[in-house]
Amino acid sequence: MSLPLRFWRTLGSIRATVALCFLLTLDLALGYVSLRANLGVFVPLGDVGLFDWLRTYGVYNPAATAWFFGLLALLAALAANTFACTTERVLQILATGSWKRDWVVRFAPHIMHYAVLLILTGYVCSYLFSTSLPGRGLRAGESLQLPGGGVVTFLGFAPEAYRGERLAAFDGYVLHANARLRLDAAAESREAALDFNRPVRFGGYGLYLNDFGPRKAKGGMRRGDFIRITLRRDPSAPVYLAGLALFAVGLGLYLLGRGMKKANHPCTPHA
């Protein structure tokens, strides 16, 4: 057996998978302890990007971040192991020709494996290439100029407040802020509602609500109304969305194949 082929088989072996999973578990256990003790070191990771974080916070806090560097290396090795193992199985199936009988059952798990790799690739690209701008506060009537054009104006709230007797202490407090935004650009002008977990897409950026006030609903727009938002651009989002779609296809094929196999089983009663 040639050296490249031996390396390929070793890379995709189940023994390597087990060893990597064990090392990942150990590394994450150490990381849990380090993360709790050094939370301030890791909080900026989502804002500055992976490369900038690694060469600043990561490099200059080695005692706190060594496990994270190990995690990246182990995840890369596990991804290579998964790709090699899955590809080797697919090539064997194609070589034997057995897939012609029940290809749905045989290929579905491998499609899901490739989908997971695509999802992970998308998230890595997101950390590498996404842009996150610092939070910006806006009072009612104020505007924000987006990089590259476009203006966001905070108009006020259309709040949905809690009204009930079961939790009397929360009566009148806002459940959904529904911050009203006017979005102006050369090619469009529209209004949108911004809320927690309901970002607004505009000018290639995602606008995310971080905070708002006041928390208790009252009628009309007031000078004290404010929102704090974060702007984020993520060009790699289609990659992991495609991975999610591919995973759904693989899962659907797997369930279809299981259903077909059960229907054709000799012990299955037929009408």
Short mmCIF file of C-alpha atoms in Angstrom, two decimals:
data_model
loop_
_atom_site.label_atom_id
_atom_site.label_comp_id
_atom_site.label_asym_id
_atom_site.label_seq_id
_atom_site.Cartn_x
_atom_site.Cartn_y
_atom_site.Cartn_z
CA MET A 1 0.00 0.00 0.00
CA SER A 2 1.41 3.40 -1.01
CA LEU A 3 2.16 6.01 1.63
CA PRO A 4 -0.53 8.52 0.43
CA LEU A 5 -3.18 5.77 0.46
CA ARG A 6 -2.10 4.63 3.92
CA PHE A 7 -2.31 8.22 5.18
CA TRP A 8 -5.78 8.61 3.61
CA ARG A 9 -7.08 5.43 5.25
CA THR A 10 -5.58 6.38 8.62
CA LEU A 11 -7.08 9.85 8.37
CA GLY A 12 -10.55 8.43 7.77
CA SER A 13 -10.37 5.53 10.24
CA ILE A 14 -12.90 5.07 13.04
CA ARG A 15 -10.02 4.85 15.53
CA ALA A 16 -8.98 8.37 14.60
CA THR A 17 -12.60 9.49 15.04
CA VAL A 18 -12.79 8.02 18.55
CA ALA A 19 -9.43 9.51 19.54
CA LEU A 20 -10.39 12.96 18.25
CA CYS A 21 -13.75 12.87 20.03
CA PHE A 22 -12.03 11.95 23.28
CA LEU A 23 -9.50 14.78 22.90
CA LEU A 24 -12.28 17.22 22.03
CA THR A 25 -14.20 16.24 25.16
CA LEU A 26 -11.12 16.74 27.30
CA ASP A 27 -10.30 20.06 25.65
CA LEU A 28 -13.86 21.38 26.09
CA ALA A 29 -13.83 20.37 29.75
CA LEU A 30 -10.68 22.43 30.26
CA GLY A 31 -12.20 25.21 28.17
CA TYR A 32 -15.30 25.34 30.35
CA VAL A 33 -13.19 26.05 33.41
CA SER A 34 -11.06 28.63 31.57
CA LEU A 35 -14.08 30.34 29.99
CA ARG A 36 -15.81 30.87 33.32
CA ALA A 37 -12.66 32.35 34.83
CA ASN A 38 -11.77 34.56 31.83
CA LEU A 39 -15.09 35.57 30.30
CA GLY A 40 -13.87 39.08 29.47
CA VAL A 41 -11.21 37.64 27.16
CA PHE A 42 -13.76 35.79 25.01
CA VAL A 43 -16.63 38.30 24.88
CA PRO A 44 -15.01 40.41 22.09
CA LEU A 45 -14.71 37.33 19.83
CA GLY A 46 -18.12 37.96 18.26
CA ASP A 47 -17.33 41.63 17.59
CA VAL A 48 -13.77 41.80 16.26
CA GLY A 49 -13.64 38.62 14.16
CA LEU A 50 -11.62 35.44 14.59
CA PHE A 51 -8.30 36.54 13.05
CA ASP A 52 -8.18 39.86 14.92
CA TRP A 53 -9.16 38.14 18.17
CA LEU A 54 -6.52 35.42 17.77
CA ARG A 55 -3.67 37.88 17.16
CA THR A 56 -4.70 40.13 20.06
CA TYR A 57 -6.67 38.58 22.91
CA GLY A 58 -5.67 35.04 21.93
CA VAL A 59 -1.92 35.54 21.65
CA TYR A 60 -1.56 37.83 24.66
CA ASN A 61 -3.59 35.65 27.05
CA PRO A 62 -2.06 32.21 26.39
CA ALA A 63 -3.00 30.70 29.75
CA ALA A 64 -6.67 31.48 29.13
CA THR A 65 -6.84 30.76 25.40
CA ALA A 66 -4.54 27.74 24.86
CA TRP A 67 -7.56 25.41 24.96
CA PHE A 68 -9.24 27.45 22.21
CA PHE A 69 -6.25 27.09 19.89
CA GLY A 70 -6.34 23.36 20.64
CA LEU A 71 -10.07 23.32 19.90
CA LEU A 72 -9.54 24.85 16.46
CA ALA A 73 -6.85 22.29 15.62
CA LEU A 74 -8.97 19.35 16.83
CA LEU A 75 -12.06 20.55 14.95
CA ALA A 76 -10.01 20.89 11.76
CA ALA A 77 -8.68 17.35 12.26
CA LEU A 78 -12.19 16.00 12.92
CA ALA A 79 -13.50 17.72 9.79
CA ALA A 80 -10.72 16.14 7.73
CA ASN A 81 -11.45 12.76 9.37
CA THR A 82 -15.18 13.06 8.58
CA PHE A 83 -14.50 14.07 4.97
CA ALA A 84 -12.02 11.23 4.41
CA CYS A 85 -14.22 8.62 6.10
CA THR A 86 -17.37 9.69 4.23
CA THR A 87 -15.64 9.95 0.86
CA GLU A 88 -14.04 6.52 1.31
CA ARG A 89 -17.47 4.97 2.02
CA VAL A 90 -19.06 6.71 -0.97
CA LEU A 91 -16.29 5.53 -3.29
CA GLN A 92 -16.70 1.95 -2.03
CA ILE A 93 -20.45 2.07 -2.65
CA LEU A 94 -19.93 3.41 -6.18
CA ALA A 95 -17.23 0.83 -6.92
CA THR A 96 -19.36 -2.16 -5.89
CA GLY A 97 -22.46 -0.96 -7.69
CA SER A 98 -24.64 -1.93 -4.71
CA TRP A 99 -26.14 1.56 -4.60
CA LYS A 100 -28.34 0.75 -7.60
CA ARG A 101 -30.65 -1.36 -5.41
CA ASP A 102 -31.22 0.89 -2.40
CA TRP A 103 -29.31 4.11 -3.11
CA VAL A 104 -31.65 6.18 -0.93
CA VAL A 105 -30.69 4.32 2.25
CA ARG A 106 -27.01 4.06 1.36
CA PHE A 107 -26.34 7.66 0.37
CA ALA A 108 -28.60 9.54 2.82
CA PRO A 109 -26.23 9.36 5.87
CA HIS A 110 -23.27 10.47 3.75
CA ILE A 111 -25.25 13.43 2.39
CA MET A 112 -25.89 14.48 6.00
CA HIS A 113 -22.19 14.14 6.82
CA TYR A 114 -21.25 16.41 3.92
CA ALA A 115 -23.99 18.82 5.01
CA VAL A 116 -22.54 19.08 8.54
CA LEU A 117 -19.12 19.87 7.05
CA LEU A 118 -20.70 22.56 4.88
CA ILE A 119 -22.48 24.08 7.89
CA LEU A 120 -19.26 24.15 9.92
CA THR A 121 -17.40 25.68 6.96
CA GLY A 122 -20.04 28.39 6.78
CA TYR A 123 -19.65 29.24 10.46
CA VAL A 124 -15.86 29.35 10.17
CA CYS A 125 -16.17 31.69 7.17
CA SER A 126 -18.61 33.79 9.18
CA TYR A 127 -16.02 34.31 11.92
CA LEU A 128 -13.32 35.00 9.33
CA PHE A 129 -15.08 37.32 6.90
CA SER A 130 -18.06 38.88 8.68
CA THR A 131 -18.00 42.54 9.74
CA SER A 132 -19.52 43.66 13.02
CA LEU A 133 -19.71 47.36 13.85
CA PRO A 134 -19.85 48.61 17.46
CA GLY A 135 -23.25 49.20 19.02
CA ARG A 136 -24.85 52.57 18.29
CA GLY A 137 -27.56 54.28 20.30
CA LEU A 138 -30.34 56.25 18.63
CA ARG A 139 -32.99 58.46 20.19
CA ALA A 140 -36.36 58.94 18.53
CA GLY A 141 -35.88 61.02 15.40
CA GLU A 142 -32.12 60.42 15.09
CA SER A 143 -30.47 58.82 12.07
CA LEU A 144 -27.50 56.55 11.38
CA GLN A 145 -25.46 56.57 8.16
CA LEU A 146 -24.49 53.08 6.99
CA PRO A 147 -21.02 52.45 5.50
CA GLY A 148 -21.38 52.54 1.74
CA GLY A 149 -24.66 54.45 1.75
CA GLY A 150 -28.10 54.19 3.27
CA VAL A 151 -29.65 55.98 6.22
CA VAL A 152 -31.49 54.40 9.16
CA THR A 153 -33.84 56.64 11.14
CA PHE A 154 -35.43 55.60 14.44
CA LEU A 155 -39.05 56.81 14.37
CA GLY A 156 -40.32 55.44 17.68
CA PHE A 157 -42.01 52.35 19.12
CA ALA A 158 -45.19 50.40 18.43
CA PRO A 159 -44.87 48.38 21.66
CA GLU A 160 -46.72 45.26 22.72
CA ALA A 161 -47.01 45.27 26.53
CA TYR A 162 -48.00 42.61 29.02
CA ARG A 163 -51.53 43.01 30.29
CA GLY A 164 -52.67 40.49 32.85
CA GLU A 165 -53.14 39.60 36.46
CA ARG A 166 -51.09 36.41 36.77
CA LEU A 167 -47.83 38.40 36.84
CA ALA A 168 -49.04 41.68 38.28
CA ALA A 169 -45.51 43.03 38.77
CA PHE A 170 -44.94 42.94 34.99
CA ASP A 171 -48.20 44.63 34.05
CA GLY A 172 -47.52 47.35 31.49
CA TYR A 173 -43.96 46.26 30.73
CA VAL A 174 -42.97 45.88 27.08
CA LEU A 175 -42.78 42.36 25.66
CA HIS A 176 -42.05 43.38 22.06
CA ALA A 177 -40.58 46.82 21.42
CA ASN A 178 -41.30 46.88 17.67
CA ALA A 179 -38.90 49.74 17.07
CA ARG A 180 -40.02 51.53 13.92
CA LEU A 181 -37.21 52.29 11.47
CA ARG A 182 -37.23 54.26 8.24
CA LEU A 183 -34.69 52.91 5.76
CA ASP A 184 -33.62 55.31 3.02
CA ALA A 185 -31.30 54.48 0.13
CA ALA A 186 -30.90 55.57 -3.46
CA ALA A 187 -32.94 52.63 -4.75
CA GLU A 188 -35.49 52.21 -1.94
CA SER A 189 -37.26 53.83 0.97
CA ARG A 190 -39.31 51.78 3.40
CA GLU A 191 -40.23 51.25 7.03
CA ALA A 192 -39.49 48.16 9.13
CA ALA A 193 -40.00 46.93 12.69
CA LEU A 194 -36.92 45.89 14.71
CA ASP A 195 -37.12 43.64 17.75
CA PHE A 196 -35.08 41.11 19.70
CA ASN A 197 -34.46 38.03 17.51
CA ARG A 198 -36.08 39.85 14.56
CA PRO A 199 -33.26 41.69 12.77
CA VAL A 200 -33.79 44.00 9.82
CA ARG A 201 -31.80 43.55 6.59
CA PHE A 202 -30.79 46.72 4.82
CA GLY A 203 -27.88 47.84 2.65
CA GLY A 204 -26.12 44.48 2.95
CA TYR A 205 -26.14 44.69 6.77
CA GLY A 206 -28.18 43.03 9.47
CA LEU A 207 -29.48 45.44 12.12
CA TYR A 208 -29.81 43.78 15.55
CA LEU A 209 -31.54 45.25 18.59
CA ASN A 210 -29.36 45.16 21.71
CA ASP A 211 -31.39 47.30 24.11
CA PHE A 212 -34.23 49.79 24.22
CA GLY A 213 -35.98 52.07 26.66
CA PRO A 214 -38.12 52.85 28.43
CA ARG A 215 -39.22 49.36 29.34
CA LYS A 216 -42.72 50.34 30.41
CA ALA A 217 -45.18 51.18 27.67
CA LYS A 218 -46.93 54.54 27.49
CA GLY A 219 -48.72 56.30 24.70
CA GLY A 220 -46.99 58.50 22.15
CA MET A 221 -43.37 59.10 21.20
CA ARG A 222 -41.23 60.60 23.95
CA ARG A 223 -37.83 62.25 24.02
CA GLY A 224 -36.55 59.48 26.27
CA ASP A 225 -37.24 56.72 23.72
CA PHE A 226 -33.99 55.08 22.57
CA ILE A 227 -32.61 51.94 20.98
CA ARG A 228 -29.12 50.48 20.83
CA ILE A 229 -28.32 48.46 17.74
CA THR A 230 -25.43 46.50 16.25
CA LEU A 231 -24.70 46.31 12.51
CA ARG A 232 -23.36 43.08 11.07
CA ARG A 233 -22.49 41.98 7.54
CA ASP A 234 -22.05 38.24 6.96
CA PRO A 235 -21.36 37.27 3.32
CA SER A 236 -20.94 33.60 4.28
CA ALA A 237 -24.51 33.14 5.52
CA PRO A 238 -25.59 31.40 2.25
CA VAL A 239 -22.93 28.74 2.86
CA TYR A 240 -24.33 27.40 6.12
CA LEU A 241 -27.90 27.94 4.94
CA ALA A 242 -27.07 25.72 1.96
CA GLY A 243 -25.63 23.20 4.42
CA LEU A 244 -28.87 23.23 6.42
CA ALA A 245 -30.87 22.67 3.23
CA LEU A 246 -28.58 19.79 2.21
CA PHE A 247 -28.93 18.24 5.68
CA ALA A 248 -32.72 18.44 5.38
CA VAL A 249 -32.50 16.68 2.00
CA GLY A 250 -30.32 13.93 3.46
CA LEU A 251 -32.60 13.48 6.45
CA GLY A 252 -35.65 13.33 4.18
CA LEU A 253 -33.99 10.68 2.01
CA TYR A 254 -33.03 8.68 5.09
CA LEU A 255 -36.60 8.69 6.43
CA LEU A 256 -37.91 7.83 2.96
CA GLY A 257 -35.48 4.94 2.67
CA ARG A 258 -36.41 3.61 6.11
CA GLY A 259 -40.07 3.77 5.16
CA MET A 260 -39.45 1.94 1.89
CA LYS A 261 -37.37 -0.71 3.63
CA LYS A 262 -40.05 -1.28 6.26
CA ALA A 263 -42.76 -1.49 3.62
CA ASN A 264 -40.80 -4.15 1.69
CA HIS A 265 -39.92 -6.22 4.77
CA PRO A 266 -41.38 -9.76 4.52
CA CYS A 267 -42.86 -9.49 8.01
CA THR A 268 -44.77 -6.31 7.16
CA PRO A 269 -48.49 -7.08 6.67
CA HIS A 270 -49.96 -5.97 3.36
CA ALA A 271 -53.58 -5.19 2.66
#
